[in-house]
PDB file of C-alpha atoms in Angstrom:
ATOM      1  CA  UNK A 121       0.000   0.000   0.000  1.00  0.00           C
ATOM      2  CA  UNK A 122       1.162   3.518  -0.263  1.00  0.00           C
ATOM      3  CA  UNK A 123       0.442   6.368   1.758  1.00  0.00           C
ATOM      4  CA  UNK A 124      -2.507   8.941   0.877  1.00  0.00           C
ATOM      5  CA  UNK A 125      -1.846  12.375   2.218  1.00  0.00           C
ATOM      6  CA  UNK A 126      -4.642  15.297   2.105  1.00  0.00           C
ATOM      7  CA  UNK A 127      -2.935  18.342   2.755  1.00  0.00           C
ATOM      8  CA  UNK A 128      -5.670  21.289   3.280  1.00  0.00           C
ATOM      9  CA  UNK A 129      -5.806  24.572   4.490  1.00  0.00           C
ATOM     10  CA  UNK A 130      -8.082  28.197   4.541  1.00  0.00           C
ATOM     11  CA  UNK A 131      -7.210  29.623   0.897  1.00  0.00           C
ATOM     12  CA  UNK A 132      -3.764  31.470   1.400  1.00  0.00           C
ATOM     13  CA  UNK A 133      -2.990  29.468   4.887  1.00  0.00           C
ATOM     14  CA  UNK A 134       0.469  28.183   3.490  1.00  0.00           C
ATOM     15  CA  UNK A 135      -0.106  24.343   1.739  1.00  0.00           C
ATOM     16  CA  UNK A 136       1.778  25.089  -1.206  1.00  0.00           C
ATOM     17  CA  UNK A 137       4.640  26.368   0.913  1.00  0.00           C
ATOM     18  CA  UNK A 138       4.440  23.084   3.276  1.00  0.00           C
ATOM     19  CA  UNK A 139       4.531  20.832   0.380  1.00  0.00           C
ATOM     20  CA  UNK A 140       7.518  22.823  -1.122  1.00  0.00           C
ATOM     21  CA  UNK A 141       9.366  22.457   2.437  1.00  0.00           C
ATOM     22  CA  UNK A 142       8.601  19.089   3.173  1.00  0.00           C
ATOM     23  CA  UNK A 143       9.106  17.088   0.351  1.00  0.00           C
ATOM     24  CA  UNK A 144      13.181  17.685   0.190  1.00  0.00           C
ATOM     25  CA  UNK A 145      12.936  16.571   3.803  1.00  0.00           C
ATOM     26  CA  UNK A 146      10.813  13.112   2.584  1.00  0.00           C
ATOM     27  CA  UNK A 147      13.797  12.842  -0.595  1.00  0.00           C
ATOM     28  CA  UNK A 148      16.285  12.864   1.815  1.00  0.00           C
ATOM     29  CA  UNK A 149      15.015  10.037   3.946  1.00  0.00           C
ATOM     30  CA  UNK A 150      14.472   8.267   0.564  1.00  0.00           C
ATOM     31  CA  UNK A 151      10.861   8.583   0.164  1.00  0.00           C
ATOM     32  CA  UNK A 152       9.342   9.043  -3.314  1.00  0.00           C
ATOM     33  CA  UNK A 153       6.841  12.233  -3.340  1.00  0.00           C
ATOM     34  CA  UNK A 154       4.299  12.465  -5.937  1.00  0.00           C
ATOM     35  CA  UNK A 155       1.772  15.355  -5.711  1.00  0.00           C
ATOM     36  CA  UNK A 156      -1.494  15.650  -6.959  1.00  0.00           C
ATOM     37  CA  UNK A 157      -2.838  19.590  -6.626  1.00  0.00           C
ATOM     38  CA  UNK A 158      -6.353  20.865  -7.230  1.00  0.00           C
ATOM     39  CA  UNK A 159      -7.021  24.422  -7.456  1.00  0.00           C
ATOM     40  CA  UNK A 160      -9.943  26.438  -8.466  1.00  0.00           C
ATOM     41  CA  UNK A 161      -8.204  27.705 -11.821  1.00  0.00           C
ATOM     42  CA  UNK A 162      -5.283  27.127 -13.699  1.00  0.00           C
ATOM     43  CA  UNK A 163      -3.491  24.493 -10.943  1.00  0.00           C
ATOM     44  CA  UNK A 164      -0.607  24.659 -13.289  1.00  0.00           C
ATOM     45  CA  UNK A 165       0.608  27.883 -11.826  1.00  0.00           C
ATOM     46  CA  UNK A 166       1.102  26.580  -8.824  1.00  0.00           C
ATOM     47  CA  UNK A 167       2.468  23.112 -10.140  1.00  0.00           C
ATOM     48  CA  UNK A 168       5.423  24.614 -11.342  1.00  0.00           C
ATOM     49  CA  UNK A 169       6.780  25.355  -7.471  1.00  0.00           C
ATOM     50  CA  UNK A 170       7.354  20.937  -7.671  1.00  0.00           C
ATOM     51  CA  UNK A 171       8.996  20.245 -11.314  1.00  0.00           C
ATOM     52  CA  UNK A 172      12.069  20.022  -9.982  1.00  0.00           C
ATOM     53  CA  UNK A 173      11.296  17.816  -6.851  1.00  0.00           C
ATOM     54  CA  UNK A 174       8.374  15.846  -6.671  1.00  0.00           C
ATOM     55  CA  UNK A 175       8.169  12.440  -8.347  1.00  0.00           C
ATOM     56  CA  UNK A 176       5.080  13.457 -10.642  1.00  0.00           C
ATOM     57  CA  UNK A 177       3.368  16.288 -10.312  1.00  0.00           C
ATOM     58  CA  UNK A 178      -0.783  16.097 -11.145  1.00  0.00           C
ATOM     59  CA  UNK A 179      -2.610  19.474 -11.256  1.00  0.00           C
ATOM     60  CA  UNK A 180      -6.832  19.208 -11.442  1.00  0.00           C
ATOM     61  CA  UNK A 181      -8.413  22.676 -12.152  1.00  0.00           C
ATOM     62  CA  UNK A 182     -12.098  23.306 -11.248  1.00  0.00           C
ATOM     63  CA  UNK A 183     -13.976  22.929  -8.471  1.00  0.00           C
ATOM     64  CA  UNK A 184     -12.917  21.047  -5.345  1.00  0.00           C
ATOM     65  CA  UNK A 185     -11.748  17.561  -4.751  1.00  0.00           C
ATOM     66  CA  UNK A 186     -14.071  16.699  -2.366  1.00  0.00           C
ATOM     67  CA  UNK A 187     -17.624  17.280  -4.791  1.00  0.00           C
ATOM     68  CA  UNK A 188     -17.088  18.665  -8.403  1.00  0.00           C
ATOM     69  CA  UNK A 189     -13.570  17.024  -9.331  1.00  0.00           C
ATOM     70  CA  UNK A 190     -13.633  14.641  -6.786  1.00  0.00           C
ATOM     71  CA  UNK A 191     -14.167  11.444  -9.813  1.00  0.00           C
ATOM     72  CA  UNK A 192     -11.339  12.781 -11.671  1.00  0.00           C
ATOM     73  CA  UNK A 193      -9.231  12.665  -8.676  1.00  0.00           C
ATOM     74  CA  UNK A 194     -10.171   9.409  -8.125  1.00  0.00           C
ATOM     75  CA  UNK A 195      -9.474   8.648 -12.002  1.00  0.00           C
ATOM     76  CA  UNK A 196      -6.339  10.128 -11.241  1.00  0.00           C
ATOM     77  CA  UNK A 197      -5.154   8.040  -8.296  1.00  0.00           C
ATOM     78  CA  UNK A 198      -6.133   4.874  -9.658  1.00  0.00           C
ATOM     79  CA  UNK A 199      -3.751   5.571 -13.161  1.00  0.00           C
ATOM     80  CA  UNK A 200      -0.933   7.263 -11.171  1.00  0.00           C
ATOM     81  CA  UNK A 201       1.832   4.946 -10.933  1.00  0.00           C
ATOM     82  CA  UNK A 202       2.914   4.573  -7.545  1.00  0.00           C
ATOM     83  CA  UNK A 203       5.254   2.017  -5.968  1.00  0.00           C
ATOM     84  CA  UNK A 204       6.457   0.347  -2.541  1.00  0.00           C
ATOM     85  CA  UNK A 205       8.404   3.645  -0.887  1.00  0.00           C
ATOM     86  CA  UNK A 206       6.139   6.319  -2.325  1.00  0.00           C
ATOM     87  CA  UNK A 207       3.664   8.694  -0.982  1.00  0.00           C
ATOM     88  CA  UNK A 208       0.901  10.815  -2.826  1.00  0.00           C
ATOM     89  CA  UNK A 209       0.651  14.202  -1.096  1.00  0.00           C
ATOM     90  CA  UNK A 210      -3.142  15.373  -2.474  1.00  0.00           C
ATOM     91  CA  UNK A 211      -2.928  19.899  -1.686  1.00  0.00           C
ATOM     92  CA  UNK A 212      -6.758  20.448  -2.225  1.00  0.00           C
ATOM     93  CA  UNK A 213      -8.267  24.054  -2.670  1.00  0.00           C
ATOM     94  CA  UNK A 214      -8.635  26.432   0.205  1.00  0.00           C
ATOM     95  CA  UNK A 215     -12.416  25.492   0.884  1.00  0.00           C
ATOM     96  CA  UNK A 216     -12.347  21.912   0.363  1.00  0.00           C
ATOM     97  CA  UNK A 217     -14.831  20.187   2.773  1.00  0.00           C
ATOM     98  CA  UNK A 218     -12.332  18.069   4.385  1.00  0.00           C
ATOM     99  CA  UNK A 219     -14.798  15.750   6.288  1.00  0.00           C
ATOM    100  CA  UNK A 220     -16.871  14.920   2.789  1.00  0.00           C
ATOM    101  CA  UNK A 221     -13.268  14.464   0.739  1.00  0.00           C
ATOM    102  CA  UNK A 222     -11.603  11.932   3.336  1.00  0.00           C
ATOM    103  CA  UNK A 223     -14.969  10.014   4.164  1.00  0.00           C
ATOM    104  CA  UNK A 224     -15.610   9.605   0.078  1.00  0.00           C
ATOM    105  CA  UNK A 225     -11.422   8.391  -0.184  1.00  0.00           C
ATOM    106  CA  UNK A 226     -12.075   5.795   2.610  1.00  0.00           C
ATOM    107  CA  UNK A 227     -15.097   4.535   0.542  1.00  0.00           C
ATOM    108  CA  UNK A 228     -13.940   4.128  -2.659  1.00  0.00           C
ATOM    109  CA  UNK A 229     -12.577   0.626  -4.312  1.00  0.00           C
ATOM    110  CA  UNK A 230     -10.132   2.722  -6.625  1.00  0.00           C
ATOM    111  CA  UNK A 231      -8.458   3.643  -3.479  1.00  0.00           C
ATOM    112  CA  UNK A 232      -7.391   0.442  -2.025  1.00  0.00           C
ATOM    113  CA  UNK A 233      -4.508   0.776  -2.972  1.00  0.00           C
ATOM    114  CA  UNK A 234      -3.603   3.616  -0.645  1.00  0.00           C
ATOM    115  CA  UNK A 235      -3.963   4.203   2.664  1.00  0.00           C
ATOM    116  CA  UNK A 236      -6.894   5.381   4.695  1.00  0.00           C
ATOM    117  CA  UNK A 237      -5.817   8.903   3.971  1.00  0.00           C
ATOM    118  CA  UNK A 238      -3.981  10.910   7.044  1.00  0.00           C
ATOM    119  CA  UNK A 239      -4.967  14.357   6.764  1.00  0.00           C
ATOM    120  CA  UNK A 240      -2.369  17.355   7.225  1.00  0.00           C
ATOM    121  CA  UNK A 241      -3.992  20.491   8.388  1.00  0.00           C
ATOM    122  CA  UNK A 242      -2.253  23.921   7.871  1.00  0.00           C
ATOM    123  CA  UNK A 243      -3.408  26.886  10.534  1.00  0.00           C
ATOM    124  CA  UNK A 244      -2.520  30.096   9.394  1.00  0.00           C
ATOM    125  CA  UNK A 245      -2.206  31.728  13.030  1.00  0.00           C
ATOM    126  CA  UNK A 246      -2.321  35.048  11.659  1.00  0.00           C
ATOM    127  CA  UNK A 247      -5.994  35.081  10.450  1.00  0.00           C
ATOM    128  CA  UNK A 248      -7.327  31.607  12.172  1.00  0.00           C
ATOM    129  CA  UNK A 249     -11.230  32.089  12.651  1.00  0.00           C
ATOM    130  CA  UNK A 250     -11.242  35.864  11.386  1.00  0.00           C
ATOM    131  CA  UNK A 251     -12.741  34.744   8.013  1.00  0.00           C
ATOM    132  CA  UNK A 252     -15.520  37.032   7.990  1.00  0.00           C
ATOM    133  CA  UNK A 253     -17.868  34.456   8.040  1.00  0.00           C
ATOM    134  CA  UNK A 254     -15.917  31.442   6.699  1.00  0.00           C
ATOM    135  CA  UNK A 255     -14.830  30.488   9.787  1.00  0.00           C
ATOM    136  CA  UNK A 256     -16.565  27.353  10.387  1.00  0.00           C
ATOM    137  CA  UNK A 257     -15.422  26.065   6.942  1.00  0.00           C
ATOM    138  CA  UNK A 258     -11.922  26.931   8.598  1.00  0.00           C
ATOM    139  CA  UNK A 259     -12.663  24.805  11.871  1.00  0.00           C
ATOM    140  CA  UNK A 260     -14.406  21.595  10.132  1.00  0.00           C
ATOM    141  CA  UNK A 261     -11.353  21.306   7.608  1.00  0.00           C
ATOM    142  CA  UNK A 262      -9.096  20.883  10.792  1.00  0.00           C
ATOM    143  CA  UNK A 263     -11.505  18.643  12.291  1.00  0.00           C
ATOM    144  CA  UNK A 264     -10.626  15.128  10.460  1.00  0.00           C
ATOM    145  CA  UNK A 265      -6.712  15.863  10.470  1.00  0.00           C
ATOM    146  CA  UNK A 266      -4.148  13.543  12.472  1.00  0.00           C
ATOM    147  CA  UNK A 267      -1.453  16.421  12.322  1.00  0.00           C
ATOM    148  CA  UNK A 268      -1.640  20.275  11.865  1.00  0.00           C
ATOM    149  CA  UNK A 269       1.401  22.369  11.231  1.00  0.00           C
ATOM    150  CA  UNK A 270       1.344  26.299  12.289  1.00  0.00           C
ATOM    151  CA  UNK A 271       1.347  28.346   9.432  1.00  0.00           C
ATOM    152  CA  UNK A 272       3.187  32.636   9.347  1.00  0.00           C
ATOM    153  CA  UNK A 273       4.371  32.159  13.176  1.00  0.00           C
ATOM    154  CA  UNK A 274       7.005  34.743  13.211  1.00  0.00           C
ATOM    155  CA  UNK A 275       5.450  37.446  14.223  1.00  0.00           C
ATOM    156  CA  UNK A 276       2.624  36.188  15.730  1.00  0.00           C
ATOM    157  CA  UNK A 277       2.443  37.102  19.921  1.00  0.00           C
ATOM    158  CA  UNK A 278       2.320  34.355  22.497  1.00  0.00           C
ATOM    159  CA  UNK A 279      -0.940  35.477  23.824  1.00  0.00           C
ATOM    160  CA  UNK A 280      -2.089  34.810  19.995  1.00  0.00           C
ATOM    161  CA  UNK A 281      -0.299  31.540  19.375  1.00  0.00           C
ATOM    162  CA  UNK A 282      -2.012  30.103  23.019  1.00  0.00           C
ATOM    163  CA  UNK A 283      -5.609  31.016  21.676  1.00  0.00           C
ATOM    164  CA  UNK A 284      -5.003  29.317  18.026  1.00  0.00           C
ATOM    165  CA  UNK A 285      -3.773  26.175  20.152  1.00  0.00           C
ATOM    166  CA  UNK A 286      -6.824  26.155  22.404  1.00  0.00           C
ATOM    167  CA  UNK A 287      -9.066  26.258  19.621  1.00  0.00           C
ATOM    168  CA  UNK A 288      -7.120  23.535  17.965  1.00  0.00           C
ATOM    169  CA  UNK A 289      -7.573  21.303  21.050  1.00  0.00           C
ATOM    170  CA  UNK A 290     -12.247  22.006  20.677  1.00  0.00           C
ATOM    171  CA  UNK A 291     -12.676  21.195  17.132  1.00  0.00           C
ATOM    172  CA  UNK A 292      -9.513  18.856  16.705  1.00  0.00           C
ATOM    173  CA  UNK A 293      -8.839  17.076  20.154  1.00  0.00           C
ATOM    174  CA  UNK A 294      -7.230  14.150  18.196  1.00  0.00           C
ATOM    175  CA  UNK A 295      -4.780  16.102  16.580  1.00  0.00           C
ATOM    176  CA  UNK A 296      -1.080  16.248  16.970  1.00  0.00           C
ATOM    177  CA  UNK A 297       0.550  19.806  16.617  1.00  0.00           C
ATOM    178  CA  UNK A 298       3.524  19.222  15.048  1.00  0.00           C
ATOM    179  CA  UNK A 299       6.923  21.421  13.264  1.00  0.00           C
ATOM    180  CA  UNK A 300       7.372  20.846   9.591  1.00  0.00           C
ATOM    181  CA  UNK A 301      10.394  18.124  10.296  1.00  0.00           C
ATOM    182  CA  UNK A 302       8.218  16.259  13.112  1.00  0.00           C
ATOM    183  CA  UNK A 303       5.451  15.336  10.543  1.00  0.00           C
ATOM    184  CA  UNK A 304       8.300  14.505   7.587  1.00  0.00           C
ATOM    185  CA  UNK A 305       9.342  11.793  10.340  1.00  0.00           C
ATOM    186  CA  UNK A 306       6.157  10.447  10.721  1.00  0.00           C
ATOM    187  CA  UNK A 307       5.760  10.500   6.899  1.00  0.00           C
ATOM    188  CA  UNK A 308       8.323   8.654   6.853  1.00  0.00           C
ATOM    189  CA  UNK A 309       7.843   6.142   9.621  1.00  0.00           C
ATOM    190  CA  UNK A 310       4.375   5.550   7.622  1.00  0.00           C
ATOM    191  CA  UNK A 311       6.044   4.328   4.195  1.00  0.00           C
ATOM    192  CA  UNK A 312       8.186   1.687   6.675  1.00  0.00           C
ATOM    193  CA  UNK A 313       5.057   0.874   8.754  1.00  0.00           C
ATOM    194  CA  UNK A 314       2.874   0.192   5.439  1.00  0.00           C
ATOM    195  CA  UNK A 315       5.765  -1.701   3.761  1.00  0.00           C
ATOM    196  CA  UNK A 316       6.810  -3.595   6.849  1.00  0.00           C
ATOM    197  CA  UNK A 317       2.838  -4.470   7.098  1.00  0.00           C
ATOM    198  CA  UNK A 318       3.128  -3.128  10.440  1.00  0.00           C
ATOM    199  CA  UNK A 319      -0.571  -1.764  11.724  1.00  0.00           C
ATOM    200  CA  UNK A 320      -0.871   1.700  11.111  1.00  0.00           C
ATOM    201  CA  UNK A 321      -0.843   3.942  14.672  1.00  0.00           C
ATOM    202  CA  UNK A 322      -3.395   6.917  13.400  1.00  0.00           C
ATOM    203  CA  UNK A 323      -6.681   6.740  12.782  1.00  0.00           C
ATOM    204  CA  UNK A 324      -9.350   8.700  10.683  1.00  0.00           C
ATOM    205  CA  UNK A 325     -11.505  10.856  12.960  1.00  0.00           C
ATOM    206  CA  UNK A 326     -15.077  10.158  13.275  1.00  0.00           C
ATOM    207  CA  UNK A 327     -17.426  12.357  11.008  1.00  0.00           C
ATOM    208  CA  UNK A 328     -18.887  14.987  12.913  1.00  0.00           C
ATOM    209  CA  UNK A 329     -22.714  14.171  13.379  1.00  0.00           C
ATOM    210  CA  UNK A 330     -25.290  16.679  11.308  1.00  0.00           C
ATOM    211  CA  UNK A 331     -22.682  17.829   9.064  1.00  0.00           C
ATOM    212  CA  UNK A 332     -24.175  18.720   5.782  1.00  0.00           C
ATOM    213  CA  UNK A 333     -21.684  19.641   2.635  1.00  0.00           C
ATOM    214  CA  UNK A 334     -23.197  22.602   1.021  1.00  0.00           C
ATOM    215  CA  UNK A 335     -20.447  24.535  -0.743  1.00  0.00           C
ATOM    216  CA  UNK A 336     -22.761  27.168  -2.074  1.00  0.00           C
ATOM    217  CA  UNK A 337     -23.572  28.598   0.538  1.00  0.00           C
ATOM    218  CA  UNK A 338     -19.805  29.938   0.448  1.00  0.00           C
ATOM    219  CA  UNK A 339     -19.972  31.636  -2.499  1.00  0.00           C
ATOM    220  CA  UNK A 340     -16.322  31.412  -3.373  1.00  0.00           C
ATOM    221  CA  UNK A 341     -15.053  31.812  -7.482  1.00  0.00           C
ATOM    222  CA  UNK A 342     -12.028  32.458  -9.187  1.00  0.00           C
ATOM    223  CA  UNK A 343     -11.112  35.222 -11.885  1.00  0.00           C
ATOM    224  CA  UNK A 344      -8.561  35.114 -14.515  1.00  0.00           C
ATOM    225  CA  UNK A 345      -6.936  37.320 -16.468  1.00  0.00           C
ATOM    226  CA  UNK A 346      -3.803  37.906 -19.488  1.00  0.00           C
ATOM    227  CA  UNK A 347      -1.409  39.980 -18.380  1.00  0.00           C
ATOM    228  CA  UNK A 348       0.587  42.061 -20.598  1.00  0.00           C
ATOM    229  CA  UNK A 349       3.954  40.634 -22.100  1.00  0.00           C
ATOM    230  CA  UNK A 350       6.197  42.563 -19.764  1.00  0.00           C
ATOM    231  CA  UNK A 351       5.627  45.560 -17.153  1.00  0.00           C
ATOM    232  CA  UNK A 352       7.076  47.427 -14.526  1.00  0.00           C
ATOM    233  CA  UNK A 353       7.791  46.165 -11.372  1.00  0.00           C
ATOM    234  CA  UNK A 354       6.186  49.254  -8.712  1.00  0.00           C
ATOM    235  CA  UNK A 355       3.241  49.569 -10.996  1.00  0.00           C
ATOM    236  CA  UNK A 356       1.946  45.904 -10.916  1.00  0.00           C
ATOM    237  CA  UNK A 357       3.238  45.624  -6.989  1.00  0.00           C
ATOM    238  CA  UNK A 358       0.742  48.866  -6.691  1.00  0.00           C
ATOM    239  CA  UNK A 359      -2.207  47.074  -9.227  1.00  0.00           C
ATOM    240  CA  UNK A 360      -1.647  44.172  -6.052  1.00  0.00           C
ATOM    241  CA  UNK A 361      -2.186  46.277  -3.245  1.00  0.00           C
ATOM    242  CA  UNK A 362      -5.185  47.762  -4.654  1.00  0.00           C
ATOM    243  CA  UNK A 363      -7.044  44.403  -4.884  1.00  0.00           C
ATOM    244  CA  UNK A 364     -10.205  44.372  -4.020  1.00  0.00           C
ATOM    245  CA  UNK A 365     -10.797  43.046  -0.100  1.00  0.00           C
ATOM    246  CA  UNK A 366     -13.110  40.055  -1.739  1.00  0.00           C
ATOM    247  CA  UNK A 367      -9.841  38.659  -3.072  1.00  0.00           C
ATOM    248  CA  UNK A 368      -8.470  36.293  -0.808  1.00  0.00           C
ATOM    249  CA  UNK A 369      -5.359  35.068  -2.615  1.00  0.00           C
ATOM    250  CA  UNK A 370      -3.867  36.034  -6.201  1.00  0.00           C
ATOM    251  CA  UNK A 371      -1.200  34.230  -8.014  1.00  0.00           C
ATOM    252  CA  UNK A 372      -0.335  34.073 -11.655  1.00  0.00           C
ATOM    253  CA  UNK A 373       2.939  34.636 -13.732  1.00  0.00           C
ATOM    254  CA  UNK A 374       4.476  37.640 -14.769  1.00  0.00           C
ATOM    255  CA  UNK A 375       7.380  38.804 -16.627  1.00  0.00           C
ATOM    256  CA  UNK A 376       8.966  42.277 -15.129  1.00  0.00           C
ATOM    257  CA  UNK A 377      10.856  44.756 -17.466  1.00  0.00           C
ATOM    258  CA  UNK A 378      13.262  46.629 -15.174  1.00  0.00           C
ATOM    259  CA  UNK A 379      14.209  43.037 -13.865  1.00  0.00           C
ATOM    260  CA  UNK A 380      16.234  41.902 -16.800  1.00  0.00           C
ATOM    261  CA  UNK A 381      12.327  40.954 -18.482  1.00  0.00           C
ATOM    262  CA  UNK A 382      12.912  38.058 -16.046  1.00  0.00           C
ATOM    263  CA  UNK A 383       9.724  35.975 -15.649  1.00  0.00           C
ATOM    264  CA  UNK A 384       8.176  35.539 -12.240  1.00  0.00           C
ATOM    265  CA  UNK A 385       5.744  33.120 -10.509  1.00  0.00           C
ATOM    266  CA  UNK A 386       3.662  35.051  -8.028  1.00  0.00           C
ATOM    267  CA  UNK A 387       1.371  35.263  -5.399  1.00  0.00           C
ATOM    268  CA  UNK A 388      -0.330  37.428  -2.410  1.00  0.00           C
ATOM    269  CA  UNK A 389      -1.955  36.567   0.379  1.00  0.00           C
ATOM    270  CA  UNK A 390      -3.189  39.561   2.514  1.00  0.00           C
ATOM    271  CA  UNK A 391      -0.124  42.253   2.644  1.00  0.00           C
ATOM    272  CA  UNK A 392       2.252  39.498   1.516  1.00  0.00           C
ATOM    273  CA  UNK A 393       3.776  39.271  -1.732  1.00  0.00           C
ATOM    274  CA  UNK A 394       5.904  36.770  -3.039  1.00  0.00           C
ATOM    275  CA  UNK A 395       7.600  36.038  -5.975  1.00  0.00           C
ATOM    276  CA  UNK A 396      10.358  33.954  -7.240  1.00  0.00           C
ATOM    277  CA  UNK A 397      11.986  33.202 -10.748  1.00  0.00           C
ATOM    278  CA  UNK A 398      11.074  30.775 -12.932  1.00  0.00           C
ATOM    279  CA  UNK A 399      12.479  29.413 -16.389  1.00  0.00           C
ATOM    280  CA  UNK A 400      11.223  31.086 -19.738  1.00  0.00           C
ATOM    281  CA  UNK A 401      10.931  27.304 -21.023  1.00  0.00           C
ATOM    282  CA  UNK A 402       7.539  27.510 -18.484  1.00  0.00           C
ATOM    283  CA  UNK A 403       4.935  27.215 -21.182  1.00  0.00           C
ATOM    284  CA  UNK A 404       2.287  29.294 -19.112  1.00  0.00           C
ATOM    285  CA  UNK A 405       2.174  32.842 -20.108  1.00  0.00           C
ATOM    286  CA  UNK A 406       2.143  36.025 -18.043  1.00  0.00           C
ATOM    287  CA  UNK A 407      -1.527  35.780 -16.341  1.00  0.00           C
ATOM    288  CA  UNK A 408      -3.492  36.544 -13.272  1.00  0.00           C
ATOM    289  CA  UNK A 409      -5.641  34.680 -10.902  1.00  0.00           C
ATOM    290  CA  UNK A 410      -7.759  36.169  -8.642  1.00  0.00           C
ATOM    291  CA  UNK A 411      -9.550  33.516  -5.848  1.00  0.00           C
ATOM    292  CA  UNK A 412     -12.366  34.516  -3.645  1.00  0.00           C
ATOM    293  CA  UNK A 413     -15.858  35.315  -2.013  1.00  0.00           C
ATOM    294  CA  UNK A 414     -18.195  36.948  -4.082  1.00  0.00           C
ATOM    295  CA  UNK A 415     -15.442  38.527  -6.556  1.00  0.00           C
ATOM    296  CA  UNK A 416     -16.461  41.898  -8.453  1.00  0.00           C
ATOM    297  CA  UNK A 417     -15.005  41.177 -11.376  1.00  0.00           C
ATOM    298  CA  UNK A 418     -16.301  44.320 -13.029  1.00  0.00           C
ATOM    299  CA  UNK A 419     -13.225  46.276 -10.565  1.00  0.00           C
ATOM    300  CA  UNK A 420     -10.972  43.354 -11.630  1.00  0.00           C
ATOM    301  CA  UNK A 421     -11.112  43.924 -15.333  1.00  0.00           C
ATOM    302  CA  UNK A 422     -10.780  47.515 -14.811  1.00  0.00           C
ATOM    303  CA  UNK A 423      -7.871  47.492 -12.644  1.00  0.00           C
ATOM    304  CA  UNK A 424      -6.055  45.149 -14.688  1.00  0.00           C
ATOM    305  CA  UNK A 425      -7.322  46.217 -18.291  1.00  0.00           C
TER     306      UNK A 425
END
C-alpha cells in the first residue's frame, strides 16, 4: 500500500509552501513524493513550485476535490503509478470540505490501494477564525486531520499563538501539533510501517454528526486574467495592493521589465507578496488569478485592463 496524504488549508494558509518544504525533507530520507494539486483555476501555476522535486506532479483545475472534481481525482489516483516507498501528497483548494473528501477516499474501491488517507492540516495563526464568516469552513477542515502544522508564526504574539492552540484542542482534540520536520518523520515512519505491514498507529476521525456539505452557501469563485507581455515592477506591486478586499489570494505569472524581463511566478496573500523566478521554457504565459468570495469582477477587469 502507499500512503494517501490530504494536505488542506483556509485559501492562502500556506499548503503550497508546506509541500515545497517538506518534500526535500521526505527525498532525503528516501521517500518518493508524488503530488497531486487541485485548485480552483489554472493548478498549473502553482504546479510549477514541484517540477524540480516531486516524483510526478498532477494538477486538477475546477472545483474542489471533495464534490465537483472529486471522480477525476479518483481517475487520477487509480492511473498514477505509484510504488512500494512512495507517498501521494493530495494539496486540495482552500475550501475543500475536508470531512466529505476523506470520508468519500475511505469509501472508494479505486483507493485500495492507498492508505486510509492521514490528513495534514495547515493553521494560518495570523488570520485563524477571522474569516468574515468562513470560519466554520476553517474549523471543520481541521476537524478530520491527524497532524496540523502552524502556518506565518514569526510574528505572531504568544498570547495569539495560546488562543489558536486552544481552539485547535475544541474542534480537533485528536490532533497532533507538530513542526514541519516532526510530521516529515512520521511520513516517513508511515512508508516503513505500510511496507513492513506493520498496523498503522493513526486513525481517521469520526465524522462529525449533522454535518451537511453545502459549498454554495460559500460563495467562493475564481477570476482570470492575461497579463501584458512585460511591465514594470512598482506599478503591478501597486495594481496588487489595490485588490479588491473580496480577493483572498492572487497568483499568476508575470514577466517584469526593469528586472532583466525576467519571468516571475507570483502570489499574495493579505499584505504578503511573493515572488520567485522561474524558467522562460515555463509554457504558461504572463496571467493573473484572482480567488475569492463573491469577486467583483467588473473592478478586476478595470484594474487590470
Amino acid at each position: 500500500m502507499v500512503p494517501l496524504i490530504p494536505v488542506v488549508g483556509f485559501l492562502g494558509a500556506g499548503k503550497t509552501t508546506f509541500l515545497k518544504d517538506i518534500i526535500p525533507l521526505l527525498i532525503k530520507k528516501e521517500v518518493r513524493p508524488h503530488v497531486v494539486i487541485n485548485d480552483f483555476q489554472n493548478a498549473r501555476v502553482d504546479a510549477i513550485y514541484f517540477k524540480d522535486i516531486a516524483e510526478t506532479i498532477t494538477p486538477i483545475n475546477g472545483s474542489c476535490v471533495c464534490c465537483g472534481s472529486f471522480e477525476e481525482l479518483i481517475r487520477i489516483l487509480h492511473e498514477l503509478k505509484v510504488a512500494v516507498g512512495d507517498v501521494v501528497l493530495l494539496e486540495s483548494n482552500g475550501v475543500t470540505d475536508s470531512i466529505t473528501l476523506i470520508e468519500n477516499l475511505s469509501l472508494r474501491k479505486e483507493c485500495q490501494r492507498y492508505t486510509k488517507p492521514l490528513q495534514i492540516s495547515i493553521v494560518d495563526t495570523k488570520s485563524w477564525q477571522k474569516r468574515h464568516g468562513h470560519d466554520q469552513l476553517e474549523s471543520e477542515q481541521i476537524s478530520t486531520a491527524s497532524f496540523i502544522h502552524l502556518s506565518k508564526t514569526t510574528h505572531t504574539s504568544k498570547k495569539r499563538m495560546d488562543t489558536v492552540r486552544k481552539d485547535i484542542r475544541v474542534y480537533a482534540p485528536h490532533a497532533e501539533i507538530m513542526k514541519l520536520e516532526s510530521i516529515a518523520n512520521e511520513l516517513v515512519k508511515v512508508v516503513a510501517n505500510v511496507n513492513n505491514k506493520t498496523n498503522l498507529q493513526y486513525t481517521v476521525p469520526n465524522k462529525p454528526k449533522k454535518h451537511a456539505h453545502n459549498h454554495t452557501k460559500y460563495h467562493f469563485n475564481s477570476w482570470e486574467s492575461p497579463l501584458p507581455a512585460s511591465v514594470i515592477q512598482k506599478n503591478f506591486y501597486r495594481k496588487l495592493k489595490q485588490l479588491p478586499e473580496q480577493v483572498i489570494r492572487a497568483k499568476g505569472i508575470v514577466r517584469i521589465k526593469d528586472l532583466s524581463n525576467q519571468k516571475f511566478i507570483f502570489q499574495k496573500v493579505e499584505e504578503d507578496i511573493l515572488v520567485k523566478p522561474v524558467s522562460e521554457s515555463h509554457e504558461i504565459e504572463p496571467l493573473i488569478i484572482c480567488i475569492g468570495s463573491n469577486l467583483p469582477t467588473d473592478k478586476l477587469q478595470s484594474l487590470f485592463r
